[in-house]
Every structure is written in C-alpha cells, then in structure tokens.
Tab-separated table of N, CA and C in Angstrom:
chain	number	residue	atom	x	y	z
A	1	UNK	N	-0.868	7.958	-1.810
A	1	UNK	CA	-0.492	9.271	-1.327
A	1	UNK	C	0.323	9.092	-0.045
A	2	UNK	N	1.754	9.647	0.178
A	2	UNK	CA	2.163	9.631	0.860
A	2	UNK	C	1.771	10.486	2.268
A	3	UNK	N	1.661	10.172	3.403
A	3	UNK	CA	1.301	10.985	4.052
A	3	UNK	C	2.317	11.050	5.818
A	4	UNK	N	3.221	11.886	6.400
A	4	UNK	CA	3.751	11.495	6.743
A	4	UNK	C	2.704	11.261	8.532
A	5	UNK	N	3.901	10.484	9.590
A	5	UNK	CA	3.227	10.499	10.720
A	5	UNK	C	2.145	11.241	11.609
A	6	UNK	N	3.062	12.410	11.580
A	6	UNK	CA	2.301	13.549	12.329
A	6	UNK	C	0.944	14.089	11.390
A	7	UNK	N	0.725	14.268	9.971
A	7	UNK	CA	-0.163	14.117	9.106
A	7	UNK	C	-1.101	13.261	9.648
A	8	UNK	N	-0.689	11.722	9.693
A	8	UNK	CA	-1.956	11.195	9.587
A	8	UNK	C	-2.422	10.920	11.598
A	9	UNK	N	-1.573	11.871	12.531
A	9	UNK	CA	-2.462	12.230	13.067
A	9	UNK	C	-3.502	12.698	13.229
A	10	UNK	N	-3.147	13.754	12.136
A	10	UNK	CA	-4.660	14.584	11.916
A	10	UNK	C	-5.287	14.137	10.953
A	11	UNK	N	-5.208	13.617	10.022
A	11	UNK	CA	-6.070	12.781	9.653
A	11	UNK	C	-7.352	11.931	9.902
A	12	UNK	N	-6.349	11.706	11.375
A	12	UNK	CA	-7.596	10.677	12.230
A	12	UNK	C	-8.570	11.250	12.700
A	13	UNK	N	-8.175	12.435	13.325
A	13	UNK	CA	-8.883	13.506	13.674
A	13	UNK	C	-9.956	13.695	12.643
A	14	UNK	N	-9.820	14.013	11.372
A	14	UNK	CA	-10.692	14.250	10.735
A	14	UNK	C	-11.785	13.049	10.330
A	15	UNK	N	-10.920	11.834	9.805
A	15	UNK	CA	-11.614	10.848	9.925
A	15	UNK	C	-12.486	10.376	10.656
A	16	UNK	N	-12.761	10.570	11.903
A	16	UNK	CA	-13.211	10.342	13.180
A	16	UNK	C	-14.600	11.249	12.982
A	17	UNK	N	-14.394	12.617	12.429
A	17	UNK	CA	-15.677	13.581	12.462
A	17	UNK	C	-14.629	14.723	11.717
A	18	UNK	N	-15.854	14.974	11.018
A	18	UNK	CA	-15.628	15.976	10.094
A	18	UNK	C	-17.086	16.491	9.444
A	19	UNK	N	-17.294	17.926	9.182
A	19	UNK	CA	-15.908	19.246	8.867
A	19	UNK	C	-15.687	19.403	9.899
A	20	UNK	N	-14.180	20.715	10.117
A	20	UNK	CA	-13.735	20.656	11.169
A	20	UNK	C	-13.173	21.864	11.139
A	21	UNK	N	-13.079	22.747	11.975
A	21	UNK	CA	-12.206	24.175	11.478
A	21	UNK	C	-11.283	23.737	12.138
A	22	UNK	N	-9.845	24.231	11.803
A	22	UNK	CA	-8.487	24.368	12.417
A	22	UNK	C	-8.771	24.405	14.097
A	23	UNK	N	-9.721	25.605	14.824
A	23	UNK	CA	-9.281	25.463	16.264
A	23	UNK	C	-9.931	23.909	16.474
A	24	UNK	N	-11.058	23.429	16.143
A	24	UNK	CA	-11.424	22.385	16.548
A	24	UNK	C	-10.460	21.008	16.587
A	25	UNK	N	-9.910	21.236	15.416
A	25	UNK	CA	-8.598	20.133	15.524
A	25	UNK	C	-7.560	20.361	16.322
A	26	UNK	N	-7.049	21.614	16.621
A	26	UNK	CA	-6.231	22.125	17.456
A	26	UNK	C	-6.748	21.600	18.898
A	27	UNK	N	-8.293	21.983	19.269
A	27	UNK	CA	-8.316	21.306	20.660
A	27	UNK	C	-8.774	20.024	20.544
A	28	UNK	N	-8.917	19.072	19.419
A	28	UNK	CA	-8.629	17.716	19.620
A	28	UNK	C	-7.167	16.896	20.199
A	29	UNK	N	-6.153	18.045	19.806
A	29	UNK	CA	-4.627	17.369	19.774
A	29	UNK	C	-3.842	18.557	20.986
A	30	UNK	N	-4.601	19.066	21.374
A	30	UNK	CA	-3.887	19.847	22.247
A	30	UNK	C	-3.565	19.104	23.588
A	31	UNK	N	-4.153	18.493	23.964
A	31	UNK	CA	-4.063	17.640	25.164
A	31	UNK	C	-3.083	16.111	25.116
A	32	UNK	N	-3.482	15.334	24.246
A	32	UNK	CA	-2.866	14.494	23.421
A	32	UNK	C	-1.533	14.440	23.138
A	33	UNK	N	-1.236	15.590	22.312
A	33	UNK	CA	0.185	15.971	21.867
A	33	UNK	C	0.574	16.839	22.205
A	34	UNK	N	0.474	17.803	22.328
A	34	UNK	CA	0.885	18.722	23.516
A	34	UNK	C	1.795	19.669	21.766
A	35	UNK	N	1.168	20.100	20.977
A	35	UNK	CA	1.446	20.291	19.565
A	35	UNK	C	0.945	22.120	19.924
A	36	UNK	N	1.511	22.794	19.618
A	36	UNK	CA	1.134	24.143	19.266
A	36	UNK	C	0.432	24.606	18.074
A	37	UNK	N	-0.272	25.650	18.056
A	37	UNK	CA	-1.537	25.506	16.857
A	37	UNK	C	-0.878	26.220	15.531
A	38	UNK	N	0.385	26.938	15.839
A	38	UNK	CA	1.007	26.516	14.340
A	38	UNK	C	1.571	25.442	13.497
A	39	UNK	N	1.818	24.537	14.705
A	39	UNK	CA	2.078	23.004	14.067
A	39	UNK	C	1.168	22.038	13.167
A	40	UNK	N	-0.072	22.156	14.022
A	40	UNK	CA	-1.389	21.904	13.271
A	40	UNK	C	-1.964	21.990	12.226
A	41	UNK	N	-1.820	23.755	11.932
A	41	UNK	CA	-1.982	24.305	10.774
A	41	UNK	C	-1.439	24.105	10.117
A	42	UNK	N	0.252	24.229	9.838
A	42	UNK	CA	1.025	23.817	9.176
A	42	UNK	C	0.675	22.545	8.653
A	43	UNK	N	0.130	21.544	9.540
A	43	UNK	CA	-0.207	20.068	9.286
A	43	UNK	C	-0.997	20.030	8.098
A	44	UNK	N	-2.035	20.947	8.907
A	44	UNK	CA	-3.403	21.236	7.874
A	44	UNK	C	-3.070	21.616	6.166
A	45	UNK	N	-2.154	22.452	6.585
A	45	UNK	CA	-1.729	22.761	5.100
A	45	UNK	C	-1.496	22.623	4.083
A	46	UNK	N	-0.349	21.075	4.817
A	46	UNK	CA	0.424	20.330	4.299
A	46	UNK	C	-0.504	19.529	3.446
A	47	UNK	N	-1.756	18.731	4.446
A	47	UNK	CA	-2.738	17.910	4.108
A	47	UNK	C	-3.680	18.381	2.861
A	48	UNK	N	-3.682	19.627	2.970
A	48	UNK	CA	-4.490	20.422	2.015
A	48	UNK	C	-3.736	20.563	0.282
A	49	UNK	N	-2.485	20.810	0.557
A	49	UNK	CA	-1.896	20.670	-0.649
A	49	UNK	C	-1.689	19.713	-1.397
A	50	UNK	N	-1.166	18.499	-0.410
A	50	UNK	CA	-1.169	17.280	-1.033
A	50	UNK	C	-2.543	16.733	-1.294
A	51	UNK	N	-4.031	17.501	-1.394
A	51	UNK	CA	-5.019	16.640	-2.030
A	51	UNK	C	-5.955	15.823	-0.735
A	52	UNK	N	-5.222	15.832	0.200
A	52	UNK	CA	-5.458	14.742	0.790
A	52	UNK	C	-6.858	15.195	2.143
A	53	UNK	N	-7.155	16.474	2.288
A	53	UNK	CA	-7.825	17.434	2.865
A	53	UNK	C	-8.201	18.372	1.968
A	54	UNK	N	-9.817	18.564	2.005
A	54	UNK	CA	-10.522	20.145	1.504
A	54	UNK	C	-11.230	20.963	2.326
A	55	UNK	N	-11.080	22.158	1.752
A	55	UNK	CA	-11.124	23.564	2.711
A	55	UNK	C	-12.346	24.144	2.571
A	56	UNK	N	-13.397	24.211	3.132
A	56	UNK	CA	-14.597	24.697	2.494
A	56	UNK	C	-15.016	26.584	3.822
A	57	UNK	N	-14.357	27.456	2.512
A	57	UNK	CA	-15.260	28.376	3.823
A	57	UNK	C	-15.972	28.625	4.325
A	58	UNK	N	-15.952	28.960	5.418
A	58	UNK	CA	-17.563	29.120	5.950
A	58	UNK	C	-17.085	31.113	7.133
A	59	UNK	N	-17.756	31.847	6.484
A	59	UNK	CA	-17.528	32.851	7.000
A	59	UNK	C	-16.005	33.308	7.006
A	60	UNK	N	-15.613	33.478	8.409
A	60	UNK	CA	-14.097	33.933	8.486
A	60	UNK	C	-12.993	32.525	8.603
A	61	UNK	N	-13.819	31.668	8.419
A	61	UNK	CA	-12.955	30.027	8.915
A	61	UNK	C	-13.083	29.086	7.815
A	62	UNK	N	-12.319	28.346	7.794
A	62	UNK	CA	-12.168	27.278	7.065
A	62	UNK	C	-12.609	25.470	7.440
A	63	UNK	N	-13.130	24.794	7.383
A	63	UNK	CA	-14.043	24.018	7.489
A	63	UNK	C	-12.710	22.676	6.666
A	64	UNK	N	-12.754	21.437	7.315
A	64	UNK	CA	-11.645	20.590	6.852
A	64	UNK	C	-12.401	19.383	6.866
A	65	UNK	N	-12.300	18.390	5.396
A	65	UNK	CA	-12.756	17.339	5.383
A	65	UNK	C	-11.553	16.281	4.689
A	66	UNK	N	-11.704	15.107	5.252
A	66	UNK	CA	-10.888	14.644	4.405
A	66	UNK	C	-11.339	13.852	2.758
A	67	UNK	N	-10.186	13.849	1.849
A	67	UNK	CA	-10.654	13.539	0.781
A	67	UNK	C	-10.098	12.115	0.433
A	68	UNK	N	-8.934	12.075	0.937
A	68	UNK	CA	-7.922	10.823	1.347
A	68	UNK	C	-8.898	9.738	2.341
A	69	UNK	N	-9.436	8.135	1.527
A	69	UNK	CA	-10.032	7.592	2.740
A	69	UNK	C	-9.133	7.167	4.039
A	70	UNK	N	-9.685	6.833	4.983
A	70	UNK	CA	-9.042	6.155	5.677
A	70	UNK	C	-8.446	4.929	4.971
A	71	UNK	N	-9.831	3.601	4.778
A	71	UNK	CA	-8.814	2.391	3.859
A	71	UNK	C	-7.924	2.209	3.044
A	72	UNK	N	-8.371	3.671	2.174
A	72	UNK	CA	-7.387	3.877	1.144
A	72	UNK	C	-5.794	4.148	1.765
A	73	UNK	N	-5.588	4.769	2.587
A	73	UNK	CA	-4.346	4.867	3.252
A	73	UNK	C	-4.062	4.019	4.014
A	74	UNK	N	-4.336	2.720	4.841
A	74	UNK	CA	-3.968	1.710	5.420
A	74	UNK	C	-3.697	0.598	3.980
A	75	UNK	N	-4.685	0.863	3.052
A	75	UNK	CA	-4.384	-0.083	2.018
A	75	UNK	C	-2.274	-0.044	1.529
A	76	UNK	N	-2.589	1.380	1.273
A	76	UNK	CA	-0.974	1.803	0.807
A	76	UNK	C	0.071	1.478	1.901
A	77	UNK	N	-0.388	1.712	3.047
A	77	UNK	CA	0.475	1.829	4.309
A	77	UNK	C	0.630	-0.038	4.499
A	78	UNK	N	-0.069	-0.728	4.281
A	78	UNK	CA	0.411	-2.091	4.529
A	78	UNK	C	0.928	-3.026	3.861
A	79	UNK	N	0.787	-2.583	2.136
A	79	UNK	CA	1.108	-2.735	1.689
A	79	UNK	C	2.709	-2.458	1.435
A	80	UNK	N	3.303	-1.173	1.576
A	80	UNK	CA	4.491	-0.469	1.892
A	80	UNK	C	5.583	-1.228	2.934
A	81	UNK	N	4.476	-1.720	3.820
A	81	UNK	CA	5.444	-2.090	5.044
A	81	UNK	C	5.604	-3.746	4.545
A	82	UNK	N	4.094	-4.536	4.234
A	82	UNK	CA	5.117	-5.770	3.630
A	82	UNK	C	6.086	-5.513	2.598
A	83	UNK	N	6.081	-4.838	1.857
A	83	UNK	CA	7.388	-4.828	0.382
A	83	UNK	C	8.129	-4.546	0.910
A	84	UNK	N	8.427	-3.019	2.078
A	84	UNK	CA	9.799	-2.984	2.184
A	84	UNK	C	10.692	-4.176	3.559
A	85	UNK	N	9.896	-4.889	4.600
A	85	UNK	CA	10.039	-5.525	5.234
A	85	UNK	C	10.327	-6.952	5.317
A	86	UNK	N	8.810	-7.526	4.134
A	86	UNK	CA	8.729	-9.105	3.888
A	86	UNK	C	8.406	-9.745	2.686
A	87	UNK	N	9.090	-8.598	1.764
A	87	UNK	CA	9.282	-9.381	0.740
A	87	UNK	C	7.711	-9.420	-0.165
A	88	UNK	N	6.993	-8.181	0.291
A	88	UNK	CA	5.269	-8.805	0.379
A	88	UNK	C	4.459	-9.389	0.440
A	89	UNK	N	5.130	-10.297	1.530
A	89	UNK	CA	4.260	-11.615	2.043
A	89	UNK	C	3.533	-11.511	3.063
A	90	UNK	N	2.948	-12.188	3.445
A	90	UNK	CA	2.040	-11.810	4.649
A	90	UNK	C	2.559	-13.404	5.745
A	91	UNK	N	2.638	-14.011	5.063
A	91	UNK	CA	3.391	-15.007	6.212
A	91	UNK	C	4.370	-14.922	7.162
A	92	UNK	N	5.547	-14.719	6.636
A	92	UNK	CA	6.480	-13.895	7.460
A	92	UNK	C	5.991	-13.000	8.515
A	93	UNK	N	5.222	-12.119	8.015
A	93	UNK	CA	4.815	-11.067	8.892
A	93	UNK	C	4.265	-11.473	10.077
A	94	UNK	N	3.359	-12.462	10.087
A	94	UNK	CA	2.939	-12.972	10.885
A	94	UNK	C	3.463	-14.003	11.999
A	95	UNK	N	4.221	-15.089	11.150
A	95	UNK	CA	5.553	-15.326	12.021
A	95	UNK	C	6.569	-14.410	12.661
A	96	UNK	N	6.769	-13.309	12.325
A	96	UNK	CA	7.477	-12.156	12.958
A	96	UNK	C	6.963	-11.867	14.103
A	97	UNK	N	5.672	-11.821	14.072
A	97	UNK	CA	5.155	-10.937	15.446
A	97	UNK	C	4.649	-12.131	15.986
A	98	UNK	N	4.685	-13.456	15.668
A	98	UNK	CA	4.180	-14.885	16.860
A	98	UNK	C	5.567	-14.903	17.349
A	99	UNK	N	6.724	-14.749	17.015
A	99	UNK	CA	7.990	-14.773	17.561
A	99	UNK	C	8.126	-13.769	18.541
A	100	UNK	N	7.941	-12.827	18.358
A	100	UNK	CA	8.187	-11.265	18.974
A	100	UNK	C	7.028	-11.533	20.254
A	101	UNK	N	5.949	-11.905	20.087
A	101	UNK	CA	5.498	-11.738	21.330
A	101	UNK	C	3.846	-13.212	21.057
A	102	UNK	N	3.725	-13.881	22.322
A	102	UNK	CA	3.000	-14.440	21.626
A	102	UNK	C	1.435	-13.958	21.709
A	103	UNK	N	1.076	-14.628	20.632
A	103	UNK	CA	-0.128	-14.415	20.186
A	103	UNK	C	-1.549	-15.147	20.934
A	104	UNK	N	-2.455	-14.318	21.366
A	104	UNK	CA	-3.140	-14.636	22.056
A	104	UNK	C	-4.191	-16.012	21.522
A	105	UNK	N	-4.989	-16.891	22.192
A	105	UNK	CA	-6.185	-17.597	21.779
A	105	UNK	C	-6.682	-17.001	20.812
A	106	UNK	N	-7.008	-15.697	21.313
A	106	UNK	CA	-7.888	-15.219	20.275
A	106	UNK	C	-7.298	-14.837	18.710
A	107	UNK	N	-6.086	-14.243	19.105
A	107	UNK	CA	-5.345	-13.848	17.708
A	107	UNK	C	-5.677	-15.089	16.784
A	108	UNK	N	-4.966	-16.204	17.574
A	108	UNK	CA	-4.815	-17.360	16.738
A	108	UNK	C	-6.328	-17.614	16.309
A	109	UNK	N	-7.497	-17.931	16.895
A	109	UNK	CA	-8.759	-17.971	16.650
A	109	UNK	C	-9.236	-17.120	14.972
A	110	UNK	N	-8.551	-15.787	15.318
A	110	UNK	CA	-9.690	-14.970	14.483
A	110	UNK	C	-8.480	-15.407	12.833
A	111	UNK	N	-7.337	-15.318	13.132
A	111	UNK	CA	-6.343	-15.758	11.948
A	111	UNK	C	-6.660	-17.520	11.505
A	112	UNK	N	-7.351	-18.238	12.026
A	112	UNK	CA	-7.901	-19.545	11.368
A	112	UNK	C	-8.842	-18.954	10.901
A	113	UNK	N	-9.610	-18.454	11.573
A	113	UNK	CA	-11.139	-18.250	11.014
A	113	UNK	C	-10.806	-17.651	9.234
A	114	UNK	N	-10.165	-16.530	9.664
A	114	UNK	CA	-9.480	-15.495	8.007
A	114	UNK	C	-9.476	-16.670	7.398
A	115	UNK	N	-8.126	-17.585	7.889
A	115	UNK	CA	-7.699	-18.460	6.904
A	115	UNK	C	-8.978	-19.225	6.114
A	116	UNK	N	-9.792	-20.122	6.281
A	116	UNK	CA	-10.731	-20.709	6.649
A	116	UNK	C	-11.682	-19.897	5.452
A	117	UNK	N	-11.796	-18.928	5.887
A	117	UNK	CA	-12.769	-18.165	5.082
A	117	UNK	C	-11.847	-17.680	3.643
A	118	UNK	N	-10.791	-17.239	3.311
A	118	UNK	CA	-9.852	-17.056	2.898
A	118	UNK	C	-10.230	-18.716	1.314
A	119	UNK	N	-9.924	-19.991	2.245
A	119	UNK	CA	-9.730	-21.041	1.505
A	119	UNK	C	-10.935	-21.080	1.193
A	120	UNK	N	-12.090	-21.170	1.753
A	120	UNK	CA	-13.273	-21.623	1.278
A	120	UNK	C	-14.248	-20.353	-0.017
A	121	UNK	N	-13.350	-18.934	-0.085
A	121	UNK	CA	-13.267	-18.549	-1.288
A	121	UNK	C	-12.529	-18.397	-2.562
A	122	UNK	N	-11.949	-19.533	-1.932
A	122	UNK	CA	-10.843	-20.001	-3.492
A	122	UNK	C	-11.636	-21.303	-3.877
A	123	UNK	N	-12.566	-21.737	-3.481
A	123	UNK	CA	-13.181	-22.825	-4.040
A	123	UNK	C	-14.113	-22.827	-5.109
C-alpha cells in the first residue's frame, strides 16, 4: 500500500497509540508540524480510504485505528528503495552510506553480528 509522506506521519501517530479521534491527532502534530486541522483530516481521510485506517464511531466522533501494520509498511518501503536505488541489493546500500558518512564501532559491531547470525542460519 502506497502511502505517501505526510500520511505516514500520521500513521505514526496512530501506530504509537491508538484509537484516536481526529482532535487527538491534531494535537499530537500541532506542535511538531505546525499542520492545520484540515490538513490532518484530510490526511485522515485519505488514510481511511485507502484501507489503511478504520473509523469506529463513538458518539459524535470518530475513533482511528490503524489497519496498515507498521512492519508491513517498512517491509514495502525498503524494499522500494533497494529496487529503485540498488538494484535490490543490500550491499551496495550499505557501502553507500559507509562512504557517505562513516559508520560507527557500533554500526559495524551490530552489522557483523547480523552477518554472523545471518551465516550461521544458512547452515
């Protein structure tokens, strides 16, 4: 599911805690983004149509959960960015950003360890 930026702002929002009525998300991002509460809604809307958010009433308000997981959308989202970037490799990628800036002890630490664990379940 495609979901664009400002979307999966609120997303997070919901992800984070949920249900949620519209003002409550509104004063999650009001400070933050500095977003007006028709923007929000609109957001909400958006999220709601595409599947990706449900609306449960409750009295005069509407109540927002998400239906879209979080993993499930980082799954797509990283996937997306290796194909259109590296070819869908994950090596590159990683050489990209040890070039771009370097990588701490620890980076390097916890990326052996992956590796490591990685090889010793291909055995």
């Amino acid at each position: 599911m495609q979901i664009s930026e400002a979307e999966s702002v609120v997303m997070d929002v919901l992800w984070r805690r949920h249900p949620l009525g519209a003002e409550d998300v509104v004063a999650e991002l009001a400070d933050s983004r500095h977003w007006q509460e028709a923007t929000i809604k609109t957001l909400l809307n958006r999220l709601l149509n595409k599947g990706a958010i449900a609306a449960q009433r409750e009295g005069r308000r509407y109540l927002y959960s998400p239906l879209l997981k979080r993993e499930a959308w980082v799954l797509e989202e990283s996937r997306g960015l290796l194909d259109r970037l590296f070819d869908g490799r994950v090596a590159p990628l990683v050489a990209h950003f040890s070039e771009q800036r370097k990588l701490s002890r620890k980076d390097i630490a916890e990326l052996r360890k992956l590796l490591e664990e990685l090889d010793d379940g291909q055995r």
